[in-house]
Coordinates of C-alpha atoms in Angstrom, one line a residue:
Chain A
M255 CA 194.0 97.8 157.4
A256 CA 193.8 94.4 155.5
E257 CA 197.0 93.3 154.1
I258 CA 197.0 92.1 150.4
R259 CA 199.1 88.6 150.7
S260 CA 199.5 85.4 149.0
L261 CA 196.8 82.9 150.4
R262 CA 199.8 80.6 151.8
D263 CA 201.0 83.4 154.0
A264 CA 197.8 84.7 155.0
V265 CA 196.8 81.0 156.2
A266 CA 200.3 80.6 158.0
E267 CA 199.9 83.9 159.9
L268 CA 196.1 83.9 160.8
V269 CA 195.0 80.1 161.3
H270 CA 196.5 78.1 163.9
S271 CA 196.1 74.5 165.0
G272 CA 193.7 74.4 168.2
D273 CA 192.1 77.5 166.9
T274 CA 188.1 78.0 166.5
V275 CA 187.6 78.7 162.8
A276 CA 184.6 79.5 161.1
M277 CA 184.6 79.2 157.2
E278 CA 181.1 80.5 156.2
G279 CA 179.1 81.0 153.1
F280 CA 175.6 79.9 153.4
T281 CA 175.8 77.5 150.2
H282 CA 177.4 80.5 147.9
L283 CA 181.1 81.9 148.5
I284 CA 182.3 78.6 150.4
P285 CA 186.1 79.3 150.9
F286 CA 187.3 76.1 149.4
A287 CA 190.7 77.4 148.5
A288 CA 191.5 78.6 151.8
A289 CA 190.3 75.1 153.3
H290 CA 192.6 73.4 150.8
E291 CA 195.7 75.5 152.2
V292 CA 194.6 75.0 155.7
I293 CA 195.0 71.3 154.9
R294 CA 198.1 71.4 153.1
Q295 CA 199.8 73.2 155.9
G296 CA 198.8 70.4 158.5
V297 CA 196.7 72.7 160.8
T298 CA 194.7 70.4 163.0
D299 CA 192.7 70.4 166.2
L300 CA 190.5 72.8 165.0
T301 CA 187.2 73.5 166.4
L302 CA 185.2 74.1 163.2
V303 CA 182.2 76.2 163.1
R304 CA 179.8 76.3 160.1
M305 CA 176.0 76.4 159.8
T306 CA 176.3 73.8 156.9
P307 CA 179.3 71.9 157.1
D308 CA 178.9 71.0 153.4
V309 CA 181.8 69.5 151.3
I310 CA 184.4 71.9 152.6
Y311 CA 184.2 70.5 156.2
D312 CA 183.8 66.9 155.1
Q313 CA 187.4 67.5 153.5
L314 CA 188.8 68.8 156.7
I315 CA 187.2 66.5 159.0
G316 CA 188.2 63.2 156.6
M317 CA 191.6 64.8 156.9
G318 CA 191.7 64.7 160.6
A319 CA 192.0 68.4 160.9
A320 CA 189.0 68.8 163.6
R321 CA 188.4 67.9 166.9
K322 CA 184.9 69.4 167.1
L323 CA 182.3 70.6 164.9
V324 CA 179.8 73.3 165.7
F325 CA 176.8 73.3 163.1
S326 CA 173.3 73.0 162.3
W327 CA 172.9 71.0 159.2
G328 CA 175.2 68.4 158.1
G329 CA 174.4 67.2 154.7
N330 CA 175.4 67.4 150.8
P331 CA 172.9 69.8 149.8
G332 CA 170.6 68.1 147.3
V333 CA 172.5 64.8 147.2
G334 CA 172.5 63.1 150.5
S335 CA 175.0 62.4 153.5
L336 CA 178.3 63.7 154.3
H337 CA 180.3 60.3 154.6
R338 CA 183.2 61.8 156.0
F339 CA 181.5 63.8 158.5
R340 CA 179.3 60.6 159.4
D341 CA 182.4 58.1 159.5
A342 CA 184.0 60.4 162.0
V343 CA 180.8 60.8 164.3
E344 CA 179.8 57.2 164.2
N345 CA 183.0 55.4 163.8
G346 CA 185.6 58.1 165.2
W347 CA 187.5 58.1 161.9
P348 CA 190.0 59.2 161.3
R349 CA 189.6 60.7 164.9
P350 CA 186.6 61.2 167.0
L351 CA 184.6 64.4 166.4
E352 CA 183.0 66.3 169.3
L353 CA 179.7 68.0 168.2
D354 CA 177.5 71.1 169.2
E355 CA 174.4 70.8 167.2
H356 CA 172.0 73.9 166.8
S357 CA 169.2 75.1 164.6
H358 CA 170.1 77.2 161.6
A359 CA 167.9 80.1 163.7
G360 CA 170.0 79.4 166.7
M361 CA 173.3 79.5 164.9
A362 CA 172.5 82.8 163.0
N363 CA 171.7 84.2 166.2
R364 CA 174.9 82.8 168.0
Y365 CA 177.0 85.1 165.1
V366 CA 174.7 87.8 165.6
A367 CA 175.7 88.1 169.3
G368 CA 179.2 87.2 168.5
A369 CA 179.5 90.2 166.0
S370 CA 177.5 92.5 168.6
R371 CA 180.2 91.3 171.4
L372 CA 177.0 90.2 173.6
P373 CA 177.3 87.2 175.6
F374 CA 174.2 85.5 174.1
A375 CA 171.3 85.9 171.8
V376 CA 167.5 85.2 172.6
L377 CA 165.2 83.7 170.1
R378 CA 161.7 81.8 170.2
G379 CA 163.4 78.6 169.2
Y380 CA 164.1 74.7 170.2
R381 CA 160.6 74.7 172.0
G382 CA 160.0 71.0 172.8
S383 CA 162.9 69.7 170.8
D384 CA 165.6 67.4 172.4
L385 CA 168.5 69.6 171.0
P386 CA 169.1 71.7 174.2
S387 CA 169.7 68.2 176.2
R388 CA 172.8 67.7 173.9
S389 CA 174.1 71.1 174.0
E390 CA 175.8 73.3 176.6
T391 CA 175.2 76.5 174.4
I392 CA 171.4 76.3 174.4
S393 CA 169.7 77.5 177.6
T394 CA 166.6 79.7 178.4
V395 CA 166.2 83.2 179.9
V396 CA 162.8 85.2 181.2
C397 CA 162.3 88.4 179.3
P398 CA 162.2 91.0 182.2
F399 CA 159.6 92.9 180.4
T400 CA 157.1 90.3 179.7
G401 CA 158.0 87.4 181.5
E402 CA 158.2 85.2 178.4
E403 CA 160.6 82.4 178.5
L404 CA 162.9 82.5 175.3
A405 CA 165.9 80.5 174.4
A406 CA 169.3 81.7 174.9
V407 CA 172.1 80.7 172.6
A408 CA 175.8 81.4 173.5
A409 CA 177.6 83.9 171.4
I410 CA 180.0 82.5 168.6
N411 CA 183.5 84.4 168.8
P412 CA 185.8 82.4 166.4
D413 CA 189.6 82.9 166.6
V414 CA 189.4 83.3 162.8
T415 CA 186.5 83.6 160.3
V416 CA 187.6 82.7 156.5
I417 CA 185.2 83.8 153.8
H418 CA 185.4 84.3 150.3
A419 CA 184.1 87.2 148.3
Q420 CA 183.6 88.6 144.8
R421 CA 186.4 91.4 144.8
A422 CA 188.4 93.8 146.8
D423 CA 189.9 97.0 146.2
R424 CA 193.8 97.8 146.5
N425 CA 193.3 99.0 150.1
G426 CA 191.6 95.8 151.1
N427 CA 188.1 97.1 151.1
V428 CA 185.9 93.7 150.4
Q429 CA 182.6 93.3 148.4
L430 CA 180.2 90.5 148.3
W431 CA 176.9 90.2 146.7
G432 CA 174.1 87.6 145.7
L433 CA 173.3 85.0 148.8
V434 CA 175.2 87.1 151.5
G435 CA 174.3 84.3 154.0
I436 CA 176.1 84.7 157.5
Q437 CA 179.4 86.0 156.2
K438 CA 179.1 89.4 157.7
E439 CA 178.2 88.4 161.0
A440 CA 180.9 85.5 161.0
A441 CA 183.4 88.0 159.9
L442 CA 182.8 90.7 162.5
A443 CA 182.1 88.1 165.4
A444 CA 186.1 86.9 164.6
S445 CA 189.3 88.0 166.3
R446 CA 191.0 87.7 163.1
V447 CA 189.5 87.7 159.4
L448 CA 191.1 86.4 156.0
V449 CA 189.0 86.8 153.0
T450 CA 190.1 85.3 149.6
V451 CA 188.6 87.1 146.4
E452 CA 188.2 86.3 142.9
E453 CA 190.1 89.5 141.9
I454 CA 191.6 92.7 143.1
V455 CA 190.0 95.9 141.4
D456 CA 190.7 99.6 141.4
D457 CA 187.2 100.6 142.3
L458 CA 184.4 98.7 144.0
T459 CA 181.5 99.4 141.8
P460 CA 178.4 99.7 143.8
T461 CA 176.3 96.4 143.3
P462 CA 172.8 96.0 144.2
G463 CA 172.4 94.3 147.6
A464 CA 176.0 94.2 148.1
V465 CA 177.6 94.1 151.6
V466 CA 181.1 95.6 152.0
L467 CA 183.6 94.9 154.5
P468 CA 185.7 97.8 155.2
S469 CA 189.5 97.3 155.2
W470 CA 189.9 98.2 158.7
A471 CA 187.5 94.9 159.5
V472 CA 189.7 92.5 158.1
D473 CA 193.2 91.1 158.5
A474 CA 194.1 89.8 155.1
V475 CA 192.8 89.6 151.5
A476 CA 194.3 86.9 149.3
V477 CA 193.5 86.5 145.6
A478 CA 192.2 83.0 144.8
P479 CA 190.3 82.8 141.2
N480 CA 187.7 80.2 141.4
G481 CA 188.6 79.7 145.1
A482 CA 184.9 79.1 146.0
H483 CA 184.8 75.9 143.6
P484 CA 182.5 73.7 143.8
S485 CA 180.7 76.4 145.4
Y486 CA 180.5 79.7 143.7
A487 CA 180.7 83.2 143.3
A488 CA 177.7 85.0 141.6
G489 CA 178.6 87.0 138.8
Y490 CA 181.9 85.3 138.3
T491 CA 181.3 81.5 138.3
V492 CA 178.3 79.0 138.7
R493 CA 178.0 76.2 141.3
D494 CA 179.4 73.0 140.1
N495 CA 176.3 70.7 141.2
D496 CA 177.9 67.8 138.9
F497 CA 180.7 67.7 141.6
Y498 CA 178.5 67.9 144.5
Q499 CA 176.9 64.7 143.1
A500 CA 180.3 63.4 142.1
W501 CA 181.6 63.9 145.8
D502 CA 179.1 61.3 147.0
A503 CA 181.2 58.5 145.2
I504 CA 184.5 60.0 146.3
S505 CA 183.9 60.3 149.8
R506 CA 182.1 57.1 150.2
D507 CA 185.3 55.1 150.8
R508 CA 188.1 56.0 153.1
D509 CA 190.8 55.2 150.7
T510 CA 189.1 56.6 147.5
F511 CA 188.7 59.9 149.5
L512 CA 192.5 60.0 150.8
G513 CA 193.5 59.2 147.3
W514 CA 191.5 62.1 145.9
M515 CA 192.8 64.5 148.4
R516 CA 196.2 63.3 148.0
E517 CA 196.0 64.0 143.9
T518 CA 193.8 67.0 144.2
V519 CA 194.5 69.0 147.2
L520 CA 198.0 67.9 148.9
V521 CA 199.8 68.1 145.5
A522 CA 198.5 71.5 144.3
S523 CA 199.6 74.9 145.7
Chain B
M250 CA 148.9 59.4 131.0
T251 CA 150.6 56.9 133.6
W252 CA 152.2 58.4 136.6
T253 CA 154.4 57.1 139.5
S254 CA 153.8 57.1 143.0
D255 CA 156.6 59.7 143.7
E256 CA 154.8 62.1 141.0
L257 CA 151.3 61.2 142.9
M258 CA 153.0 62.4 146.0
T259 CA 154.5 65.7 144.6
V260 CA 151.2 66.7 142.7
N261 CA 149.2 66.0 146.1
A262 CA 151.6 68.1 147.9
A263 CA 151.3 70.8 145.5
R264 CA 147.6 70.8 145.7
A265 CA 147.9 71.2 149.3
L266 CA 149.3 74.8 148.7
A267 CA 146.2 76.1 147.3
G268 CA 145.2 79.4 149.0
A269 CA 148.7 79.9 150.6
R270 CA 150.3 83.0 150.1
T271 CA 153.9 82.6 151.2
C272 CA 155.9 79.5 151.6
F273 CA 158.9 78.6 153.4
V274 CA 160.2 75.8 151.5
G275 CA 162.6 72.9 152.5
I276 CA 164.9 71.4 149.9
G277 CA 164.2 68.0 147.9
L278 CA 160.3 66.9 148.0
P279 CA 158.8 70.3 149.3
S280 CA 160.8 72.4 146.9
A281 CA 159.3 70.2 144.0
A282 CA 155.8 70.5 145.2
A283 CA 156.2 74.2 146.0
N284 CA 157.5 74.9 142.6
L285 CA 154.7 72.7 141.1
A286 CA 152.1 75.0 142.8
R287 CA 153.6 78.1 141.2
R288 CA 152.7 76.4 137.8
T289 CA 149.4 74.9 138.6
I290 CA 147.1 75.9 141.6
E291 CA 148.5 78.9 143.0
P292 CA 150.6 81.1 140.5
G293 CA 151.0 83.8 143.0
L294 CA 152.8 81.8 145.7
V295 CA 156.0 83.4 147.0
L296 CA 158.6 81.0 147.6
I297 CA 161.0 81.7 150.6
Y298 CA 164.4 79.7 151.0
E299 CA 166.4 79.7 154.0
S300 CA 169.5 80.7 152.1
G301 CA 167.8 84.4 152.0
T302 CA 165.7 84.5 149.0
L303 CA 162.1 85.9 149.1
G304 CA 160.0 85.2 146.0
S305 CA 162.2 83.0 144.1
K306 CA 161.0 81.9 140.6
P307 CA 163.4 79.4 139.4
S308 CA 162.7 78.0 135.9
R309 CA 163.7 74.4 137.0
L310 CA 164.4 72.6 140.0
P311 CA 167.3 73.7 142.2
L312 CA 169.7 71.1 143.5
S313 CA 170.3 72.9 146.5
I314 CA 169.0 75.8 148.7
G315 CA 172.2 77.9 147.2
D316 CA 171.6 77.8 143.5
G317 CA 172.2 81.0 142.1
E318 CA 168.9 81.0 139.9
L319 CA 167.1 81.3 143.6
A320 CA 168.8 84.6 144.2
D321 CA 168.6 85.9 140.6
T322 CA 164.8 85.4 140.3
A323 CA 163.9 86.7 143.9
D324 CA 162.1 89.6 144.9
A325 CA 164.7 90.2 147.3
V326 CA 167.8 88.7 148.8
V327 CA 168.6 89.0 152.7
S328 CA 170.8 87.8 155.1
V329 CA 170.2 84.4 157.1
P330 CA 169.8 86.1 160.3
E331 CA 167.3 88.3 158.5
I332 CA 165.2 85.4 157.0
F333 CA 165.0 83.7 160.4
N334 CA 164.3 86.7 162.7
Y335 CA 162.4 89.2 160.7
W336 CA 160.4 87.1 158.3
L337 CA 160.2 83.5 159.8
Q338 CA 160.2 84.3 163.5
A339 CA 157.8 87.3 163.2
G340 CA 155.0 85.3 161.8
R341 CA 154.9 86.5 158.3
I342 CA 154.9 83.2 156.5
D343 CA 151.7 81.2 156.0
V344 CA 153.2 77.7 155.2
G345 CA 156.3 75.9 156.3
F346 CA 156.8 72.9 153.9
L347 CA 159.2 70.2 155.1
G348 CA 160.7 66.5 154.4
A349 CA 161.7 64.2 157.2
A350 CA 163.3 61.1 158.0
Q351 CA 161.2 59.9 160.8
V352 CA 157.8 61.2 161.8
D353 CA 155.4 60.0 164.6
R354 CA 151.8 59.6 165.3
F355 CA 151.5 63.2 166.4
A356 CA 153.7 64.6 163.4
N357 CA 156.9 65.3 165.2
V358 CA 160.2 65.0 163.3
N359 CA 163.4 63.5 163.7
T360 CA 166.5 64.5 161.4
T361 CA 169.0 64.2 163.9
V362 CA 170.1 60.6 164.8
I363 CA 168.8 56.8 164.5
D364 CA 169.1 54.2 167.1
R365 CA 170.5 51.4 165.5
G366 CA 170.3 49.2 168.7
P367 CA 172.7 48.2 171.6
G368 CA 176.4 48.0 170.9
R369 CA 175.9 50.0 167.5
P370 CA 176.9 53.7 167.3
E371 CA 173.9 56.2 166.5
G372 CA 173.2 56.5 162.8
R373 CA 173.8 60.0 161.9
L374 CA 171.4 62.2 160.0
P375 CA 172.0 65.7 158.9
G376 CA 170.5 67.6 161.6
A377 CA 168.0 70.3 162.4
G378 CA 168.5 72.9 159.7
G379 CA 165.9 75.5 159.5
A380 CA 163.1 73.0 160.7
P381 CA 162.5 73.4 164.4
E382 CA 161.6 77.2 164.0
I383 CA 159.6 76.6 160.5
A384 CA 157.4 74.4 162.3
A385 CA 157.2 76.7 165.1
S386 CA 156.6 79.7 163.6
C387 CA 154.7 79.5 160.2
G388 CA 151.0 79.7 160.3
K389 CA 150.9 75.8 159.4
V390 CA 153.1 73.1 158.3
L391 CA 152.9 70.6 155.6
L392 CA 155.1 67.4 155.7
V393 CA 156.1 65.2 152.6
L394 CA 157.8 61.9 152.8
R395 CA 157.6 58.5 151.4
H396 CA 155.4 55.8 153.3
S397 CA 157.1 52.9 155.2
T398 CA 157.6 51.7 158.7
R399 CA 161.1 52.8 158.4
N400 CA 159.9 56.7 158.2
L401 CA 156.7 56.6 160.2
V402 CA 157.5 55.2 163.4
G403 CA 155.8 54.4 166.8
R404 CA 158.7 56.3 168.5
L405 CA 161.2 58.9 167.2
D406 CA 164.6 58.1 168.3
F407 CA 164.9 62.0 168.7
V408 CA 162.9 64.9 168.4
T409 CA 164.3 67.4 166.4
T410 CA 161.3 69.3 165.4
V411 CA 158.0 69.4 167.1
G412 CA 154.7 68.8 165.4
H413 CA 151.9 68.1 168.0
G414 CA 154.4 67.2 170.8
D415 CA 152.3 64.4 172.8
G416 CA 148.9 65.4 171.6
P417 CA 146.0 68.0 172.2
G418 CA 147.4 71.3 173.9
S419 CA 151.0 70.5 173.5
R420 CA 151.7 73.2 171.4
E421 CA 150.0 76.0 173.4
R422 CA 151.7 74.4 176.3
L423 CA 155.2 75.0 174.7
G424 CA 154.3 78.5 173.3
L425 CA 154.6 77.4 169.5
P426 CA 152.7 80.0 167.8
G427 CA 151.7 78.4 164.5
A428 CA 149.2 75.7 164.0
G429 CA 151.7 73.0 163.3
P430 CA 151.5 70.0 161.0
V431 CA 148.0 70.1 159.2
A432 CA 148.6 67.3 156.4
V433 CA 151.5 64.6 155.9
I434 CA 151.6 64.0 152.2
T435 CA 153.2 60.3 151.4
D436 CA 153.4 58.2 148.2
L437 CA 150.2 56.3 149.2
G438 CA 148.0 59.0 150.4
I439 CA 147.3 61.7 153.0
M440 CA 147.3 61.6 156.9
R441 CA 145.8 64.5 158.8
P442 CA 145.7 65.3 162.7
D443 CA 142.4 64.2 164.1
P444 CA 140.8 67.3 165.5
E445 CA 140.1 65.8 169.1
T446 CA 143.3 63.6 169.5
A447 CA 145.9 65.4 167.3
E448 CA 146.5 62.0 166.2
L449 CA 147.6 61.5 162.3
T450 CA 144.7 59.8 160.7
L451 CA 144.6 58.4 157.1
T452 CA 141.8 60.8 155.4
E453 CA 142.8 59.9 151.6
V454 CA 144.6 57.3 149.8
H455 CA 145.8 57.9 146.2
P456 CA 144.1 56.0 143.2
G457 CA 145.1 52.4 143.3
V458 CA 145.8 52.2 146.7
T459 CA 144.0 50.5 149.6
P460 CA 143.8 51.7 153.1
E461 CA 145.5 48.3 154.2
Q462 CA 148.7 49.2 152.6
A463 CA 149.0 52.4 154.1
V464 CA 148.3 51.0 157.4
A465 CA 150.9 48.1 156.7
A466 CA 153.3 50.7 155.7
T467 CA 152.8 52.7 159.1
G468 CA 154.7 51.9 162.3
W469 CA 151.7 52.5 164.7
P470 CA 148.2 51.4 164.5
L471 CA 147.2 53.9 161.9
A472 CA 143.4 55.1 162.4
V473 CA 141.6 55.3 159.1
A474 CA 139.1 58.3 158.6
A475 CA 135.4 56.8 158.1
D476 CA 134.8 59.2 155.2
L477 CA 138.1 58.1 153.7
R478 CA 138.4 59.7 150.4
V479 CA 140.5 58.9 147.1
T480 CA 142.6 61.7 145.9
D481 CA 141.9 63.1 142.5
Q482 CA 144.0 61.4 139.6
P483 CA 146.8 63.8 138.4
T484 CA 145.9 65.9 135.5
E485 CA 147.8 66.0 132.3
A486 CA 148.4 69.8 133.0
E487 CA 150.0 68.8 136.3
L488 CA 152.0 66.1 135.0
T489 CA 153.4 67.9 132.1
A490 CA 154.4 71.0 134.4
L491 CA 156.1 68.7 137.0
R492 CA 158.1 66.5 134.4
R493 CA 159.2 69.8 132.8
L494 CA 160.4 71.2 136.0
T495 CA 162.0 67.9 137.1
Q496 CA 163.8 67.5 133.4
G497 CA 165.2 71.2 133.8
A498 CA 163.4 72.5 130.7
P499 CA 162.8 76.4 131.3
D500 CA 159.3 77.8 131.4
A501 CA 157.5 78.4 128.0

C-alpha cells in the first residue's frame, strides 16, 4: 500500500545513488518537483531512463547526477537542443555520460516488456538503421511461427520510477488523465514507485480516459502542487511554453546554468 | 501578396497531403504543414501525434507534441505503446511527415550525430524519436527541410531512419512495409525519387528559383527532371491560413 509522505522523505527512502531511475511523463505530467528534490539530496551516479530527456534530465545531467542515459529523443521540444545533455555527451562536462539510444517504438516496447516481467519485447523496428550498432539492448529474434525476423529489445526494469499525477485519494490510489504517455508501463516495470500529485482528495471522481494506479502498486505518494512545472497537469496547470523557450538561454552557458540551479532549485525546499 | 521562402516550403508541404486520410505528424515544419492542409486542401485530414493523440484539431500551432490542446481537441487519446504498436506498426496510417537534419540522395535520414572531423567529438543531435518506425510503417513518407549542402549531403554521418536505403529494392530486402519517401519538400523546390534509380531528383522549383540554385545547394550532383515544373504560387487563402496559424489566432 502506498504511504502518503512528504516529498523529501519519499525521495530519501526510495531513490538511492547508483539506482536506475525512470522519471516519465511523455511531454505531460513530468515530475520536475521530484527531480529537484533528488538534486537537492545529492543523489548521484544514476542511470536515467526516459523516452524524451527534456529539461528535467538536462538539469539532472548538468548537475552531475547521471552516469548513463537511456533514451530515444533528446531535445527541448519545439525549441532546439538540450545544451547540458550535449555538453555532457560532447565534452564530458560535468562528467562523461554513457548513452543507450533507441527509437520511441523501441523504448515504449522495452517498458511494456518490463511491466509484463518479460525479458524482451518484439517489434518491427530499427530495420536498416545504424542504431543497433551502438546499443547492446537491440537485437533480433526469429518468429517461431512465421520465420519473420523481428527486432528484439531488452526489457527495462528501473529500480525506481517517479511520475507525477493529477490526484490521489487518502488510501494512495492514483489517478491521471490527458496524455497518459508511458507512465503506467514505467511504474509497473519498476521495483519501487514514487508518485507526486497535485492534490489528495476524498474520492477519485471517474474521469474520461483516466488511468488508475491502485495503491498496492505504488510505494509512496507525495503532494507537490504544480510539481510538473514547466510541464503541466491537464485540468490543473498549463504547459509553460515561455519557460521552455527561456531554458535555451539559461542552459547554454555552464555558469548561467549553475547559477540558475543554485538560486531556483538548491535553495528551495 | 508577397511571401517568404519558408512560407513557400510550408504551403507546398501542405499541398503534398492532398488525398491523404491520416497523417503521423512530426513536430516543427511537418506540424505546420499538416495543420495548414487541414485548413486548405484536406479539411478532413486526421492528425496523429506520437504523444498519443488521434485526430487532433489544434486552433494554433503547438510548440511541442505535448501541448494540452492536442489532447483536448483529439478524437481519442491513447498511450504511447498503443500509438506505436496498434496504430503505426499495424499499418493504419497513410502518410508519415518528418523533418530531418541530414538527408542523402536516397532520402535516408540522420538525426543522431554529426561527424565534425578528426580530433573533434561528434556533434550531438536529438536522436531518433519516432522516425525509424514512422518511415518504415506509414503508407508513404514526406520529408520537409531547408535546402543547403549542410542538410542535403553526399554521405550521411549516421543512418537513423531508412528512406530508400542504397537504392532500388532496398526497402523490400529490409522488410520495410511502406513505400518510403515520395517527396522531399524544401524552400527551393521539391525532389522526388526517380522511379528507376530511387535517387532524389529535382522535379519542381518554387517560383523565382532556378534549378542551378537548387543544384548548388545540394551535396551530391543533383539530377534535374527533363520536365522540371514550377510550383504554383501560394494563394491568398493559403497564405492567410498559414499566417493565422503561426500567429496563434484561433479559427474563425
